PDB file of C-alpha atoms in Angstrom:
ATOM      1  CA  MET S   9     -17.084  -4.648 -31.657  1.00  0.00           C
ATOM      2  CA  LEU S  10     -13.633  -4.631 -30.103  1.00  0.00           C
ATOM      3  CA  LEU S  11     -10.805  -5.966 -32.219  1.00  0.00           C
ATOM      4  CA  ARG S  12      -8.692  -8.701 -30.649  1.00  0.00           C
ATOM      5  CA  SER S  13      -5.702  -6.341 -30.365  1.00  0.00           C
ATOM      6  CA  GLU S  14      -7.787  -3.699 -28.601  1.00  0.00           C
ATOM      7  CA  LEU S  15      -9.282  -6.230 -26.195  1.00  0.00           C
ATOM      8  CA  SER S  16      -5.795  -7.572 -25.477  1.00  0.00           C
ATOM      9  CA  PHE S  17      -4.565  -4.031 -24.807  1.00  0.00           C
ATOM     10  CA  ILE S  18      -7.351  -3.382 -22.276  1.00  0.00           C
ATOM     11  CA  ILE S  19      -6.828  -6.733 -20.533  1.00  0.00           C
ATOM     12  CA  SER S  20      -3.086  -6.072 -20.254  1.00  0.00           C
ATOM     13  CA  ILE S  21      -3.774  -2.846 -18.356  1.00  0.00           C
ATOM     14  CA  PHE S  22      -5.347  -4.871 -15.551  1.00  0.00           C
ATOM     15  CA  SER S  23      -2.812  -7.725 -15.647  1.00  0.00           C
ATOM     16  CA  PRO S  24       0.231  -7.545 -13.322  1.00  0.00           C
ATOM     17  CA  GLN S  25       3.058  -5.659 -15.023  1.00  0.00           C
ATOM     18  CA  LYS S  26       6.594  -5.876 -13.600  1.00  0.00           C
ATOM     19  CA  GLN S  27       7.505  -2.662 -15.392  1.00  0.00           C
ATOM     20  CA  ALA S  28       4.710  -0.841 -13.553  1.00  0.00           C
ATOM     21  CA  VAL S  29       6.042  -2.038 -10.188  1.00  0.00           C
ATOM     22  CA  THR S  30       9.555  -0.956 -11.158  1.00  0.00           C
ATOM     23  CA  LEU S  31       8.328   2.526 -12.055  1.00  0.00           C
ATOM     24  CA  PHE S  32       6.269   2.717  -8.872  1.00  0.00           C
ATOM     25  CA  LYS S  33       9.271   1.964  -6.668  1.00  0.00           C
ATOM     26  CA  ARG S  34      11.532   4.366  -8.541  1.00  0.00           C
ATOM     27  CA  ASN S  35       9.234   7.277  -9.404  1.00  0.00           C
ATOM     28  CA  TYR S  36       6.747   7.164  -6.509  1.00  0.00           C
ATOM     29  CA  LEU S  37       8.362   5.694  -3.412  1.00  0.00           C
ATOM     30  CA  ASN S  38      11.806   7.171  -4.102  1.00  0.00           C
ATOM     31  CA  ARG S  39      10.829  10.501  -5.638  1.00  0.00           C
ATOM     32  CA  PHE S  40      11.881  12.442  -2.534  1.00  0.00           C
ATOM     33  CA  ASP S  41      15.290  10.793  -2.161  1.00  0.00           C
ATOM     34  CA  GLY S  42      17.947  13.272  -1.096  1.00  0.00           C
ATOM     35  CA  MET S  43      15.557  15.354   1.004  1.00  0.00           C
ATOM     36  CA  VAL S  44      15.882  15.485   4.802  1.00  0.00           C
ATOM     37  CA  LEU S  45      12.432  13.984   5.436  1.00  0.00           C
ATOM     38  CA  GLY S  46      12.795  11.523   2.584  1.00  0.00           C
ATOM     39  CA  ILE S  47       9.970   9.017   2.300  1.00  0.00           C
ATOM     40  CA  LEU S  48       7.967  10.901   4.944  1.00  0.00           C
ATOM     41  CA  TRP S  49       7.020  13.336   2.167  1.00  0.00           C
ATOM     42  CA  VAL S  50       5.309  10.445   0.373  1.00  0.00           C
ATOM     43  CA  VAL S  51       2.849  10.341   3.269  1.00  0.00           C
ATOM     44  CA  VAL S  52       2.638  14.064   3.981  1.00  0.00           C
ATOM     45  CA  MET S  53       1.928  15.378   0.476  1.00  0.00           C
ATOM     46  CA  PRO S  54      -1.342  13.474  -0.204  1.00  0.00           C
ATOM     47  CA  CYS S  55      -2.641  14.418   3.243  1.00  0.00           C
ATOM     48  CA  LEU S  56      -1.982  18.164   3.009  1.00  0.00           C
ATOM     49  CA  PRO S  57      -5.456  19.160   1.679  1.00  0.00           C
ATOM     50  CA  ILE S  58      -7.153  17.169   4.447  1.00  0.00           C
ATOM     51  CA  PHE S  59      -4.878  18.658   7.126  1.00  0.00           C
ATOM     52  CA  ILE S  60      -5.425  22.203   5.857  1.00  0.00           C
ATOM     53  CA  TYR S  61      -9.230  22.057   5.712  1.00  0.00           C
ATOM     54  CA  ASN S  62      -9.485  20.422   9.132  1.00  0.00           C
ATOM     55  CA  ILE S  63      -7.145  23.015  10.641  1.00  0.00           C
ATOM     56  CA  LEU S  64      -9.291  25.767   9.094  1.00  0.00           C
ATOM     57  CA  GLN S  65     -12.340  24.284  10.786  1.00  0.00           C
ATOM     58  CA  TYR S  66     -10.660  24.171  14.184  1.00  0.00           C
ATOM     59  CA  MET S  67      -9.576  27.781  13.659  1.00  0.00           C
ATOM     60  CA  GLY S  68     -13.233  28.691  13.172  1.00  0.00           C
ATOM     61  CA  VAL S  69     -12.989  29.538   9.463  1.00  0.00           C
ATOM     62  CA  PHE S  70     -15.614  26.923   8.534  1.00  0.00           C
ATOM     63  CA  ALA S  71     -18.929  26.145  10.166  1.00  0.00           C
ATOM     64  CA  LEU S  72     -18.690  23.476  12.830  1.00  0.00           C
ATOM     65  CA  THR S  73     -21.046  20.998  11.176  1.00  0.00           C
ATOM     66  CA  GLU S  74     -22.586  20.139   7.804  1.00  0.00           C
ATOM     67  CA  ASN S  75     -25.849  18.184   8.094  1.00  0.00           C
ATOM     68  CA  GLY S  76     -24.830  17.150  11.599  1.00  0.00           C
ATOM     69  CA  VAL S  77     -21.385  15.992  10.462  1.00  0.00           C
ATOM     70  CA  PRO S  78     -18.195  17.803  11.564  1.00  0.00           C
ATOM     71  CA  ARG S  79     -17.306  20.107   8.686  1.00  0.00           C
ATOM     72  CA  GLY S  80     -13.728  18.820   8.518  1.00  0.00           C
ATOM     73  CA  VAL S  81     -14.909  15.216   8.149  1.00  0.00           C
ATOM     74  CA  TYR S  82     -17.547  16.213   5.567  1.00  0.00           C
ATOM     75  CA  LEU S  83     -14.949  18.001   3.431  1.00  0.00           C
ATOM     76  CA  SER S  84     -12.336  15.291   3.855  1.00  0.00           C
ATOM     77  CA  LEU S  85     -14.638  12.574   2.508  1.00  0.00           C
ATOM     78  CA  GLY S  86     -15.304  14.668  -0.588  1.00  0.00           C
ATOM     79  CA  ILE S  87     -11.625  15.514  -1.030  1.00  0.00           C
ATOM     80  CA  VAL S  88     -10.565  11.860  -0.960  1.00  0.00           C
ATOM     81  CA  VAL S  89     -12.949  10.966  -3.798  1.00  0.00           C
ATOM     82  CA  TYR S  90     -12.308  14.144  -5.803  1.00  0.00           C
ATOM     83  CA  TYR S  91      -8.515  13.898  -5.715  1.00  0.00           C
ATOM     84  CA  ALA S  92      -8.705  10.311  -6.957  1.00  0.00           C
ATOM     85  CA  PHE S  93     -10.358  11.778 -10.055  1.00  0.00           C
ATOM     86  CA  SER S  94      -8.102  14.827 -10.464  1.00  0.00           C
ATOM     87  CA  GLU S  95      -4.876  12.840 -10.021  1.00  0.00           C
ATOM     88  CA  SER S  96      -6.122  10.314 -12.581  1.00  0.00           C
ATOM     89  CA  LEU S  97      -6.878  13.147 -14.998  1.00  0.00           C
ATOM     90  CA  SER S  98      -3.439  14.722 -14.535  1.00  0.00           C
ATOM     91  CA  GLY S  99      -1.617  11.386 -14.616  1.00  0.00           C
ATOM     92  CA  GLY S 100      -3.313  10.328 -17.834  1.00  0.00           C
ATOM     93  CA  THR S 101      -2.641  13.674 -19.500  1.00  0.00           C
ATOM     94  CA  ASP S 102       1.063  13.587 -18.585  1.00  0.00           C
ATOM     95  CA  LEU S 103       1.575   9.923 -19.476  1.00  0.00           C
ATOM     96  CA  HIS S 104       3.610  10.449 -22.653  1.00  0.00           C
ATOM     97  CA  LEU S 105       5.715  13.449 -21.665  1.00  0.00           C
ATOM     98  CA  SER S 106       6.410  12.330 -18.095  1.00  0.00           C
ATOM     99  CA  ASN S 107       7.508   8.895 -19.278  1.00  0.00           C
ATOM    100  CA  ARG S 108       9.211   9.956 -22.508  1.00  0.00           C
ATOM    101  CA  ASN S 109      12.509   8.250 -21.666  1.00  0.00           C
ATOM    102  CA  GLU S 110      10.812   4.997 -20.688  1.00  0.00           C
ATOM    103  CA  ILE S 111       8.864   4.951 -23.955  1.00  0.00           C
ATOM    104  CA  LEU S 112      11.738   5.811 -26.312  1.00  0.00           C
ATOM    105  CA  ARG S 113      14.811   4.354 -24.613  1.00  0.00           C
ATOM    106  CA  THR S 114      13.734   1.448 -22.443  1.00  0.00           C
ATOM    107  CA  GLY S 115      10.686   0.291 -24.373  1.00  0.00           C
ATOM    108  CA  PHE S 116       8.216   0.296 -21.501  1.00  0.00           C
ATOM    109  CA  SER S 117       4.800  -0.794 -22.728  1.00  0.00           C
ATOM    110  CA  LYS S 118       1.896   1.659 -22.616  1.00  0.00           C
ATOM    111  CA  PRO S 119      -0.235  -0.720 -20.496  1.00  0.00           C
ATOM    112  CA  SER S 120       2.540  -0.783 -17.876  1.00  0.00           C
ATOM    113  CA  LEU S 121       2.664   3.036 -17.858  1.00  0.00           C
ATOM    114  CA  ILE S 122      -1.105   3.246 -17.457  1.00  0.00           C
ATOM    115  CA  GLN S 123      -0.953   0.672 -14.677  1.00  0.00           C
ATOM    116  CA  PHE S 124       1.775   2.721 -12.993  1.00  0.00           C
ATOM    117  CA  SER S 125      -0.548   5.738 -13.105  1.00  0.00           C
ATOM    118  CA  PHE S 126      -3.280   3.662 -11.457  1.00  0.00           C
ATOM    119  CA  LEU S 127      -0.844   2.496  -8.760  1.00  0.00           C
ATOM    120  CA  GLN S 128       0.082   6.090  -7.922  1.00  0.00           C
ATOM    121  CA  VAL S 129      -3.556   7.118  -7.582  1.00  0.00           C
ATOM    122  CA  PHE S 130      -4.451   4.157  -5.368  1.00  0.00           C
ATOM    123  CA  ALA S 131      -1.340   4.672  -3.222  1.00  0.00           C
ATOM    124  CA  ASP S 132      -2.298   8.308  -2.559  1.00  0.00           C
ATOM    125  CA  LEU S 133      -5.875   7.161  -1.936  1.00  0.00           C
ATOM    126  CA  ALA S 134      -4.709   4.638   0.679  1.00  0.00           C
ATOM    127  CA  ILE S 135      -2.623   7.297   2.440  1.00  0.00           C
ATOM    128  CA  ARG S 136      -5.579   9.711   2.496  1.00  0.00           C
ATOM    129  CA  MET S 137      -7.790   6.971   3.923  1.00  0.00           C
ATOM    130  CA  LEU S 138      -5.404   6.551   6.855  1.00  0.00           C
ATOM    131  CA  CYS S 139      -5.382  10.316   7.317  1.00  0.00           C
ATOM    132  CA  LEU S 140      -9.183  10.278   7.208  1.00  0.00           C
ATOM    133  CA  VAL S 141      -9.321   7.713  10.003  1.00  0.00           C
ATOM    134  CA  VAL S 142      -7.192  10.051  12.125  1.00  0.00           C
ATOM    135  CA  MET S 143      -9.544  12.961  11.375  1.00  0.00           C
ATOM    136  CA  PHE S 144     -12.527  10.865  12.459  1.00  0.00           C
ATOM    137  CA  GLN S 145     -10.800  10.107  15.752  1.00  0.00           C
ATOM    138  CA  VAL S 146      -9.852  13.736  16.344  1.00  0.00           C
ATOM    139  CA  SER S 147     -13.375  14.982  15.589  1.00  0.00           C
ATOM    140  CA  GLY S 148     -15.028  12.373  17.784  1.00  0.00           C
ATOM    141  CA  PHE S 149     -17.467  11.520  14.982  1.00  0.00           C
ATOM    142  CA  PRO S 150     -18.262   7.765  14.932  1.00  0.00           C
ATOM    143  CA  LEU S 151     -16.204   5.865  12.371  1.00  0.00           C
ATOM    144  CA  SER S 152     -18.305   3.549  10.229  1.00  0.00           C
ATOM    145  CA  LEU S 153     -16.893   0.336   8.787  1.00  0.00           C
ATOM    146  CA  LYS S 154     -18.217   1.582   5.450  1.00  0.00           C
ATOM    147  CA  ILE S 155     -15.002   3.579   5.152  1.00  0.00           C
ATOM    148  CA  ILE S 156     -13.338   0.432   3.775  1.00  0.00           C
ATOM    149  CA  PHE S 157     -15.451   0.888   0.632  1.00  0.00           C
ATOM    150  CA  ILE S 158     -13.797   4.210  -0.278  1.00  0.00           C
ATOM    151  CA  PRO S 159     -11.443   2.597  -2.860  1.00  0.00           C
ATOM    152  CA  VAL S 160     -14.479   1.026  -4.554  1.00  0.00           C
ATOM    153  CA  LEU S 161     -16.445   4.288  -4.459  1.00  0.00           C
ATOM    154  CA  ALA S 162     -13.468   6.097  -5.994  1.00  0.00           C
ATOM    155  CA  ILE S 163     -13.299   3.753  -8.999  1.00  0.00           C
ATOM    156  CA  PRO S 164     -15.759   5.715 -11.218  1.00  0.00           C
ATOM    157  CA  GLY S 165     -13.763   8.921 -10.769  1.00  0.00           C
ATOM    158  CA  ILE S 166     -10.485   7.095 -11.377  1.00  0.00           C
ATOM    159  CA  LEU S 167     -11.747   5.483 -14.586  1.00  0.00           C
ATOM    160  CA  ILE S 168     -13.330   8.692 -15.897  1.00  0.00           C
ATOM    161  CA  GLY S 169     -10.255  10.748 -14.980  1.00  0.00           C
ATOM    162  CA  HIS S 170      -7.939   8.346 -16.786  1.00  0.00           C
ATOM    163  CA  ALA S 171     -10.278   8.107 -19.785  1.00  0.00           C
ATOM    164  CA  ILE S 172     -10.300  11.878 -20.294  1.00  0.00           C
ATOM    165  CA  GLY S 173      -6.639  12.298 -19.388  1.00  0.00           C
ATOM    166  CA  LEU S 174      -5.324   9.577 -21.682  1.00  0.00           C
ATOM    167  CA  LEU S 175      -7.306  10.933 -24.626  1.00  0.00           C
ATOM    168  CA  LEU S 176      -6.007  14.450 -23.996  1.00  0.00           C
ATOM    169  CA  GLY S 177      -2.545  12.974 -23.494  1.00  0.00           C
ATOM    170  CA  LEU S 178      -2.534  11.843 -27.103  1.00  0.00           C
ATOM    171  CA  LEU S 179      -2.523  15.520 -28.089  1.00  0.00           C
ATOM    172  CA  VAL S 180      -0.090  16.786 -25.462  1.00  0.00           C
ATOM    173  CA  PRO S 181       3.148  15.967 -27.385  1.00  0.00           C
ATOM    174  CA  VAL S 182       1.904  18.325 -30.107  1.00  0.00           C
ATOM    175  CA  TYR S 183      -0.102  20.835 -28.046  1.00  0.00           C
ATOM    176  CA  ARG S 184       1.721  21.052 -24.722  1.00  0.00           C
ATOM    177  CA  ASP S 185      -0.500  23.877 -23.492  1.00  0.00           C
ATOM    178  CA  ILE S 186      -3.094  21.196 -22.770  1.00  0.00           C
ATOM    179  CA  ARG S 187      -1.140  20.189 -19.658  1.00  0.00           C
ATOM    180  CA  ASN S 188      -1.550  23.657 -18.161  1.00  0.00           C
ATOM    181  CA  MET S 189      -5.211  23.773 -19.123  1.00  0.00           C
ATOM    182  CA  VAL S 190      -5.852  20.437 -17.417  1.00  0.00           C
ATOM    183  CA  GLN S 191      -4.073  21.565 -14.240  1.00  0.00           C
ATOM    184  CA  ILE S 192      -6.186  24.725 -14.139  1.00  0.00           C
ATOM    185  CA  ALA S 193      -9.385  22.772 -14.815  1.00  0.00           C
ATOM    186  CA  ALA S 194      -8.559  20.183 -12.134  1.00  0.00           C
ATOM    187  CA  PHE S 195      -7.998  22.937  -9.564  1.00  0.00           C
ATOM    188  CA  TYR S 196     -11.135  24.967 -10.251  1.00  0.00           C
ATOM    189  CA  LEU S 197     -13.364  21.949 -10.804  1.00  0.00           C
ATOM    190  CA  LEU S 198     -12.843  21.242  -7.105  1.00  0.00           C
ATOM    191  CA  PHE S 199     -15.180  24.135  -6.331  1.00  0.00           C
ATOM    192  CA  ALA S 200     -17.871  22.768  -8.661  1.00  0.00           C
ATOM    193  CA  SER S 201     -17.567  19.154  -7.549  1.00  0.00           C
ATOM    194  CA  GLY S 202     -19.722  19.352  -4.458  1.00  0.00           C
ATOM    195  CA  VAL S 203     -16.770  18.856  -2.128  1.00  0.00           C
ATOM    196  CA  PHE S 204     -17.553  22.009  -0.145  1.00  0.00           C
ATOM    197  CA  ALA S 205     -21.354  21.982  -0.387  1.00  0.00           C
ATOM    198  CA  VAL S 206     -24.267  20.586  -2.337  1.00  0.00           C
ATOM    199  CA  ILE S 207     -25.015  22.737  -5.389  1.00  0.00           C
ATOM    200  CA  PRO S 208     -28.521  24.271  -5.245  1.00  0.00           C
ATOM    201  CA  ASP S 209     -31.110  24.010  -8.042  1.00  0.00           C
ATOM    202  CA  THR S 210     -31.441  27.767  -8.339  1.00  0.00           C
ATOM    203  CA  ASN S 211     -30.576  28.180 -12.032  1.00  0.00           C
ATOM    204  CA  LEU S 212     -29.861  26.242 -15.229  1.00  0.00           C
ATOM    205  CA  PHE S 213     -26.069  26.517 -14.844  1.00  0.00           C
ATOM    206  CA  PHE S 214     -26.175  24.881 -11.397  1.00  0.00           C
ATOM    207  CA  LYS S 215     -28.495  22.166 -12.679  1.00  0.00           C
ATOM    208  CA  ILE S 216     -26.008  21.349 -15.439  1.00  0.00           C
ATOM    209  CA  LEU S 217     -23.146  21.221 -12.921  1.00  0.00           C
ATOM    210  CA  LYS S 218     -25.085  18.687 -10.857  1.00  0.00           C
ATOM    211  CA  LEU S 219     -25.117  16.341 -13.855  1.00  0.00           C
ATOM    212  CA  SER S 220     -21.316  16.146 -13.802  1.00  0.00           C
ATOM    213  CA  PRO S 221     -20.088  12.570 -13.145  1.00  0.00           C
ATOM    214  CA  VAL S 222     -17.523  13.995 -10.711  1.00  0.00           C
ATOM    215  CA  TYR S 223     -20.243  15.804  -8.735  1.00  0.00           C
ATOM    216  CA  ILE S 224     -22.330  12.635  -8.637  1.00  0.00           C
ATOM    217  CA  ALA S 225     -19.324  10.534  -7.569  1.00  0.00           C
ATOM    218  CA  VAL S 226     -18.373  12.891  -4.731  1.00  0.00           C
ATOM    219  CA  ASN S 227     -21.858  13.287  -3.296  1.00  0.00           C
ATOM    220  CA  GLN S 228     -23.200   9.774  -3.758  1.00  0.00           C
ATOM    221  CA  SER S 229     -20.033   8.376  -2.154  1.00  0.00           C
ATOM    222  CA  ARG S 230     -20.238  10.778   0.765  1.00  0.00           C
ATOM    223  CA  TRP S 231     -23.956  10.201   1.273  1.00  0.00           C
ATOM    224  CA  TYR S 232     -23.360   6.451   1.298  1.00  0.00           C
ATOM    225  CA  LEU S 233     -20.505   6.652   3.808  1.00  0.00           C
ATOM    226  CA  LEU S 234     -22.449   8.986   6.093  1.00  0.00           C
ATOM    227  CA  GLN S 235     -25.680   6.974   5.687  1.00  0.00           C
ATOM    228  CA  MET S 236     -27.629   9.989   4.467  1.00  0.00           C
ATOM    229  CA  PRO S 237     -31.127   9.648   2.935  1.00  0.00           C
ATOM    230  CA  GLU S 238     -30.018  11.445  -0.267  1.00  0.00           C
ATOM    231  CA  PHE S 239     -28.009   8.371  -1.316  1.00  0.00           C
ATOM    232  CA  GLU S 240     -29.459   6.487  -4.306  1.00  0.00           C
ATOM    233  CA  LEU S 241     -27.955   3.124  -5.204  1.00  0.00           C
ATOM    234  CA  SER S 242     -29.363   3.199  -8.743  1.00  0.00           C
ATOM    235  CA  ILE S 243     -27.539   6.460  -9.505  1.00  0.00           C
ATOM    236  CA  LEU S 244     -24.257   5.113  -8.126  1.00  0.00           C
ATOM    237  CA  LEU S 245     -24.575   1.909 -10.158  1.00  0.00           C
ATOM    238  CA  GLY S 246     -25.378   3.966 -13.247  1.00  0.00           C
ATOM    239  CA  LEU S 247     -22.224   5.983 -12.625  1.00  0.00           C
ATOM    240  CA  PHE S 248     -20.149   2.775 -12.462  1.00  0.00           C
ATOM    241  CA  ALA S 249     -21.614   1.614 -15.771  1.00  0.00           C
ATOM    242  CA  PHE S 250     -20.918   4.980 -17.404  1.00  0.00           C
ATOM    243  CA  ALA S 251     -17.338   5.037 -16.069  1.00  0.00           C
ATOM    244  CA  ILE S 252     -16.581   1.542 -17.379  1.00  0.00           C
ATOM    245  CA  PHE S 253     -18.039   2.360 -20.794  1.00  0.00           C
ATOM    246  CA  MET S 254     -16.100   5.623 -20.986  1.00  0.00           C
ATOM    247  CA  PHE S 255     -12.815   3.972 -20.018  1.00  0.00           C
ATOM    248  CA  VAL S 256     -13.199   1.123 -22.532  1.00  0.00           C
ATOM    249  CA  PHE S 257     -14.135   3.623 -25.255  1.00  0.00           C
ATOM    250  CA  ALA S 258     -11.101   5.769 -24.436  1.00  0.00           C
ATOM    251  CA  MET S 259      -8.767   2.747 -24.426  1.00  0.00           C
ATOM    252  CA  VAL S 260      -9.963   1.677 -27.872  1.00  0.00           C
ATOM    253  CA  ILE S 261      -9.031   5.101 -29.255  1.00  0.00           C
ATOM    254  CA  PHE S 262      -5.789   5.188 -27.244  1.00  0.00           C
ATOM    255  CA  SER S 263      -4.660   1.757 -28.466  1.00  0.00           C
ATOM    256  CA  ARG S 264      -5.167   2.831 -32.067  1.00  0.00           C
ATOM    257  CA  ALA S 265      -3.322   6.124 -31.730  1.00  0.00           C
ATOM    258  CA  GLU S 266      -0.581   5.581 -29.131  1.00  0.00           C
ATOM    259  CA  LYS S 267       2.092   4.335 -31.560  1.00  0.00           C
ATOM    260  CA  THR S 268       1.614   7.369 -33.794  1.00  0.00           C
ATOM    261  CA  VAL S 269       2.071   9.655 -30.800  1.00  0.00           C
ATOM    262  CA  ASN S 270       5.559   8.220 -30.189  1.00  0.00           C
ATOM    263  CA  SER S 271       6.793   9.922 -33.358  1.00  0.00           C
ATOM    264  CA  TYR S 272       6.081  13.334 -31.773  1.00  0.00           C
ATOM    265  CA  LEU S 273       7.947  12.688 -28.532  1.00  0.00           C
TER     266      LEU S 273
END
């Protein structure tokens, strides 16, 4: 059973935190201050992967369609869900080192820092959604109202990414190489996440990859949005349940260890 302190810690993560808003304004919205394009970079950077893959399609590098869907749109839907996971993983892993000053000098609470990480992920997700709408219009592929459910469909990946990242982040102040390992893993996992194509059942290794929660999140979300017959509601609901359990489990461990970690910062 959860102790009262652990339950309080988890609840505080999802309660409005003024410190999280302060960090969001300073470290997210104003992080490109001093540059010529300024806040425009806040919009451009999250959209770059979508722009690049759609440009590659129009240059003829990719096939024109994937299951009857323009290849650029098919990839973009997967990218939006995958990057919600990978940014959560990276943000959770970097939580202590990236916010070292806030933790040691200004006394920012850990729930507010976690909430700030969530805000960054959802902000980038919202920007990519707008970019996705533009890509739908450019491709001429009909835009379904189901696109408004993307933030909900991204929740499992966001929870799982933060769960893994925050647990690894407890070790980062001592073993800083973990940050590089996570960045490498996040990059190469993109190619095993189903973003580019469905993984075939040709060998045991591929079958194991298809059991990955990230692979399931990417494909079930995309199949739902594109109204494909491969979509299975029971699998998606199971993924939500697994993600919630994993996040709560990770937060219990994090709440017990986070104060000890401060001594290594």
